[in-house]
Amino acid sequence: MAGHDANQRFADESTLEPEHIARARAHALELGAAPISAPVGAQCAVIAAASQALNIVEIGTGAGVSGLWLLHGSPRATLTTIDKEPEHLGAARQAFSEARVPAARARFITGRAAEVLPRMNEASYDIVLVDADPDGVIEYVEHGLRLVRAGGTVLVPRVLGHGAVADPVRRDPVTSAYRSLIQETQSSPAVIGALSIVGEGLLQLTTVPSG
């Protein structure tokens, strides 16, 4: 366990966060918006870059940290980000403006993801990042898998529940949902799944083209 903690600290200390994202992180913490960690953000950026993503959906804007990491990896992408908190969206708009993200590259939607996602076009996006209400994580991932193109990727940070998922004694609904999501997607022939344990955890699900 000590070795694992040392690895986590080393990953945290070794990840260089761009200055504009660090500023957004500081603002997020002031708002209580709980941004993803820098190591998880860096992984998201790598996936966006490797995917050459052009169309990205983010479920849960926070104060813009995760969106900025995604655009850091794929600066030509257009990001559609959804959040029910106008204050968080306002902070993200400010962070994007300070980072000089062109207005045409970011679309901000105020609303509940469960109401917005059904109206979005399926198989139209390269990446969907799910970082919204934990109670709805399975529903949001199902929507994400519908929205990404064949070979597209759904990303789910915080999936380890701060250690709760690995604890067999924990049976609360959110922990059980995360645990089921990991187990079921690992065995699904429809996706290639990988679980990263760096930071708060990141579940990566890439859809397998049919045929």
Tab-separated table of C-alpha atoms in Angstrom:
chain	number	residue	atom	x	y	z
A	1	MET	CA	0.000	0.000	0.000
A	2	ALA	CA	2.873	2.346	0.824
A	3	GLY	CA	4.347	1.687	-2.618
A	4	HIS	CA	1.032	2.565	-4.252
A	5	ASP	CA	0.837	5.832	-2.320
A	6	ALA	CA	4.406	6.660	-3.322
A	7	ASN	CA	3.545	6.023	-6.974
A	8	GLN	CA	0.533	8.317	-6.686
A	9	ARG	CA	2.621	11.089	-5.169
A	10	PHE	CA	5.291	10.682	-7.830
A	11	ALA	CA	2.658	10.876	-10.609
A	12	ASP	CA	1.141	13.995	-9.047
A	13	GLU	CA	4.490	15.693	-8.653
A	14	SER	CA	5.722	14.708	-12.115
A	15	THR	CA	2.698	15.969	-14.043
A	16	LEU	CA	3.332	19.462	-15.364
A	17	GLU	CA	0.043	21.312	-15.609
A	18	PRO	CA	-0.099	24.201	-18.087
A	19	GLU	CA	-0.428	27.568	-16.390
A	20	HIS	CA	-3.892	28.338	-17.783
A	21	ILE	CA	-5.219	25.017	-16.462
A	22	ALA	CA	-3.597	25.595	-13.078
A	23	ARG	CA	-5.418	28.932	-12.848
A	24	ALA	CA	-8.711	27.246	-13.695
A	25	ARG	CA	-7.989	24.625	-11.028
A	26	ALA	CA	-7.462	27.289	-8.373
A	27	HIS	CA	-10.784	28.908	-9.291
A	28	ALA	CA	-12.528	25.523	-9.294
A	29	LEU	CA	-11.309	24.811	-5.780
A	30	GLU	CA	-12.579	28.217	-4.639
A	31	LEU	CA	-16.010	27.331	-6.047
A	32	GLY	CA	-15.962	23.812	-4.607
A	33	ALA	CA	-16.207	22.389	-8.132
A	34	ALA	CA	-13.785	19.481	-7.439
A	35	PRO	CA	-11.655	19.379	-10.622
A	36	ILE	CA	-10.083	16.192	-11.941
A	37	SER	CA	-6.464	15.684	-10.899
A	38	ALA	CA	-3.618	16.762	-13.148
A	39	PRO	CA	-2.483	13.157	-13.865
A	40	VAL	CA	-6.010	12.213	-14.979
A	41	GLY	CA	-6.250	15.396	-17.021
A	42	ALA	CA	-2.968	14.571	-18.729
A	43	GLN	CA	-4.258	11.108	-19.613
A	44	CYS	CA	-7.390	12.659	-21.109
A	45	ALA	CA	-5.199	15.001	-23.156
A	46	VAL	CA	-3.143	12.090	-24.488
A	47	ILE	CA	-6.287	10.207	-25.512
A	48	ALA	CA	-7.663	13.309	-27.232
A	49	ALA	CA	-4.380	13.773	-29.086
A	50	ALA	CA	-4.078	10.116	-30.073
A	51	SER	CA	-7.705	10.106	-31.256
A	52	GLN	CA	-7.148	13.306	-33.262
A	53	ALA	CA	-10.478	14.262	-31.729
A	54	LEU	CA	-12.480	16.976	-33.470
A	55	ASN	CA	-15.797	16.688	-31.630
A	56	ILE	CA	-15.901	16.203	-27.863
A	57	VAL	CA	-18.740	16.154	-25.341
A	58	GLU	CA	-18.164	16.779	-21.659
A	59	ILE	CA	-20.842	15.849	-19.121
A	60	GLY	CA	-20.036	17.979	-16.091
A	61	THR	CA	-18.182	21.211	-16.822
A	62	GLY	CA	-16.977	22.087	-13.348
A	63	ALA	CA	-14.895	25.236	-13.726
A	64	GLY	CA	-13.350	24.144	-17.028
A	65	VAL	CA	-10.330	22.091	-15.912
A	66	SER	CA	-11.204	18.856	-17.701
A	67	GLY	CA	-12.338	20.683	-20.826
A	68	LEU	CA	-9.083	22.610	-20.992
A	69	TRP	CA	-7.098	19.388	-20.636
A	70	LEU	CA	-9.059	17.826	-23.518
A	71	LEU	CA	-8.456	20.852	-25.730
A	72	HIS	CA	-4.812	20.880	-24.661
A	73	GLY	CA	-4.560	17.440	-26.270
A	74	SER	CA	-6.610	18.339	-29.319
A	75	PRO	CA	-6.618	22.122	-29.848
A	76	ARG	CA	-8.552	21.870	-33.126
A	77	ALA	CA	-11.480	20.118	-31.458
A	78	THR	CA	-14.876	21.616	-30.704
A	79	LEU	CA	-16.016	20.961	-27.133
A	80	THR	CA	-19.657	20.780	-26.082
A	81	THR	CA	-19.869	20.935	-22.301
A	82	ILE	CA	-22.972	20.412	-20.168
A	83	ASP	CA	-23.572	21.458	-16.572
A	84	LYS	CA	-26.611	22.269	-14.463
A	85	GLU	CA	-24.746	24.909	-12.428
A	86	PRO	CA	-24.685	28.332	-14.137
A	87	GLU	CA	-21.927	29.500	-11.773
A	88	HIS	CA	-19.665	26.647	-12.867
A	89	LEU	CA	-20.350	27.347	-16.532
A	90	GLY	CA	-19.564	31.027	-15.964
A	91	ALA	CA	-16.238	30.110	-14.389
A	92	ALA	CA	-15.463	27.783	-17.286
A	93	ARG	CA	-16.274	30.497	-19.831
A	94	GLN	CA	-13.866	32.805	-18.065
A	95	ALA	CA	-11.160	30.118	-17.933
A	96	PHE	CA	-11.565	29.373	-21.636
A	97	SER	CA	-11.426	33.058	-22.486
A	98	GLU	CA	-8.257	33.542	-20.432
A	99	ALA	CA	-6.761	30.498	-22.170
A	100	ARG	CA	-7.612	32.114	-25.526
A	101	VAL	CA	-9.772	29.243	-26.648
A	102	PRO	CA	-11.670	30.551	-29.706
A	103	ALA	CA	-15.374	31.030	-28.984
A	104	ALA	CA	-16.253	28.724	-31.869
A	105	ARG	CA	-14.368	25.874	-30.176
A	106	ALA	CA	-16.564	25.746	-27.065
A	107	ARG	CA	-20.308	25.325	-26.699
A	108	PHE	CA	-21.740	25.698	-23.191
A	109	ILE	CA	-25.105	24.126	-22.366
A	110	THR	CA	-26.904	24.840	-19.109
A	111	GLY	CA	-29.124	21.943	-18.103
A	112	ARG	CA	-29.401	18.489	-16.626
A	113	ALA	CA	-27.456	15.929	-18.623
A	114	ALA	CA	-30.329	13.431	-18.447
A	115	GLU	CA	-32.488	15.924	-20.355
A	116	VAL	CA	-29.847	17.230	-22.774
A	117	LEU	CA	-28.155	14.006	-23.878
A	118	PRO	CA	-31.196	12.299	-25.478
A	119	ARG	CA	-31.448	15.229	-27.917
A	120	MET	CA	-27.857	14.915	-29.131
A	121	ASN	CA	-26.938	13.128	-32.340
A	122	GLU	CA	-25.690	9.578	-31.967
A	123	ALA	CA	-22.375	8.377	-33.420
A	124	SER	CA	-21.279	11.995	-33.902
A	125	TYR	CA	-18.469	12.491	-31.382
A	126	ASP	CA	-14.913	11.277	-30.930
A	127	ILE	CA	-14.799	11.507	-27.128
A	128	VAL	CA	-17.400	11.781	-24.379
A	129	LEU	CA	-16.130	12.547	-20.878
A	130	VAL	CA	-18.517	11.636	-18.048
A	131	ASP	CA	-17.873	13.631	-14.883
A	132	ALA	CA	-21.323	14.498	-13.576
A	133	ASP	CA	-23.592	13.276	-10.773
A	134	PRO	CA	-22.268	9.873	-9.624
A	135	ASP	CA	-25.846	8.681	-9.093
A	136	GLY	CA	-26.394	8.795	-12.851
A	137	VAL	CA	-23.033	7.455	-14.026
A	138	ILE	CA	-24.389	4.299	-15.679
A	139	GLU	CA	-27.077	6.246	-17.555
A	140	TYR	CA	-24.542	8.835	-18.688
A	141	VAL	CA	-22.084	6.197	-19.885
A	142	GLU	CA	-24.860	4.512	-21.866
A	143	HIS	CA	-25.590	7.851	-23.523
A	144	GLY	CA	-21.873	8.374	-24.099
A	145	LEU	CA	-21.500	5.050	-25.876
A	146	ARG	CA	-24.448	5.991	-28.080
A	147	LEU	CA	-23.003	9.396	-28.910
A	148	VAL	CA	-19.457	8.363	-29.865
A	149	ARG	CA	-18.603	7.211	-33.353
A	150	ALA	CA	-17.332	3.701	-34.048
A	151	GLY	CA	-13.877	3.666	-32.481
A	152	GLY	CA	-14.741	6.631	-30.261
A	153	THR	CA	-13.934	6.735	-26.562
A	154	VAL	CA	-15.907	7.339	-23.373
A	155	LEU	CA	-13.840	8.540	-20.405
A	156	VAL	CA	-15.029	8.230	-16.800
A	157	PRO	CA	-12.839	9.879	-14.136
A	158	ARG	CA	-13.296	9.316	-10.363
A	159	VAL	CA	-14.422	5.773	-11.106
A	160	LEU	CA	-12.530	4.303	-8.139
A	161	GLY	CA	-14.603	6.307	-5.677
A	162	HIS	CA	-11.609	7.367	-3.566
A	163	GLY	CA	-10.856	3.744	-2.699
A	164	ALA	CA	-14.444	2.718	-2.004
A	165	VAL	CA	-14.830	0.575	-5.140
A	166	ALA	CA	-11.955	-1.708	-4.134
A	167	ASP	CA	-13.447	-2.223	-0.661
A	168	PRO	CA	-15.825	-5.240	-0.796
A	169	VAL	CA	-17.569	-4.045	2.353
A	170	ARG	CA	-18.815	-0.878	0.640
A	171	ARG	CA	-22.262	-1.526	-0.838
A	172	ASP	CA	-23.778	1.952	-1.156
A	173	PRO	CA	-25.564	2.677	-4.467
A	174	VAL	CA	-22.855	4.911	-5.978
A	175	THR	CA	-20.003	2.535	-5.132
A	176	SER	CA	-22.005	-0.432	-6.436
A	177	ALA	CA	-22.750	1.456	-9.656
A	178	TYR	CA	-19.069	2.230	-10.265
A	179	ARG	CA	-18.119	-1.361	-9.462
A	180	SER	CA	-20.749	-2.756	-11.840
A	181	LEU	CA	-19.733	-0.332	-14.564
A	182	ILE	CA	-16.097	-1.440	-14.400
A	183	GLN	CA	-16.891	-5.142	-14.274
A	184	GLU	CA	-19.531	-5.142	-17.002
A	185	THR	CA	-17.575	-3.041	-19.464
A	186	GLN	CA	-14.450	-5.149	-18.987
A	187	SER	CA	-16.380	-8.195	-20.167
A	188	SER	CA	-18.347	-6.462	-22.939
A	189	PRO	CA	-17.492	-7.357	-26.550
A	190	ALA	CA	-18.755	-3.931	-27.633
A	191	VAL	CA	-15.873	-2.002	-26.075
A	192	ILE	CA	-12.189	-2.232	-25.314
A	193	GLY	CA	-11.848	-1.093	-21.718
A	194	ALA	CA	-8.918	-0.079	-19.557
A	195	LEU	CA	-8.846	1.114	-15.961
A	196	SER	CA	-6.122	3.510	-14.884
A	197	ILE	CA	-5.516	3.785	-11.142
A	198	VAL	CA	-3.493	6.996	-11.305
A	199	GLY	CA	-5.101	9.886	-9.461
A	200	GLU	CA	-8.766	9.257	-8.728
A	201	GLY	CA	-8.953	6.624	-11.456
A	202	LEU	CA	-9.964	6.821	-15.108
A	203	LEU	CA	-12.081	4.252	-16.944
A	204	GLN	CA	-11.432	4.312	-20.701
A	205	LEU	CA	-13.941	2.665	-23.054
A	206	THR	CA	-13.311	2.598	-26.798
A	207	THR	CA	-16.124	1.236	-28.928
A	208	VAL	CA	-15.431	-1.670	-31.247
A	209	PRO	CA	-16.629	-1.080	-34.834
A	210	SER	CA	-19.260	-3.647	-35.818
A	211	GLY	CA	-18.417	-6.117	-38.552
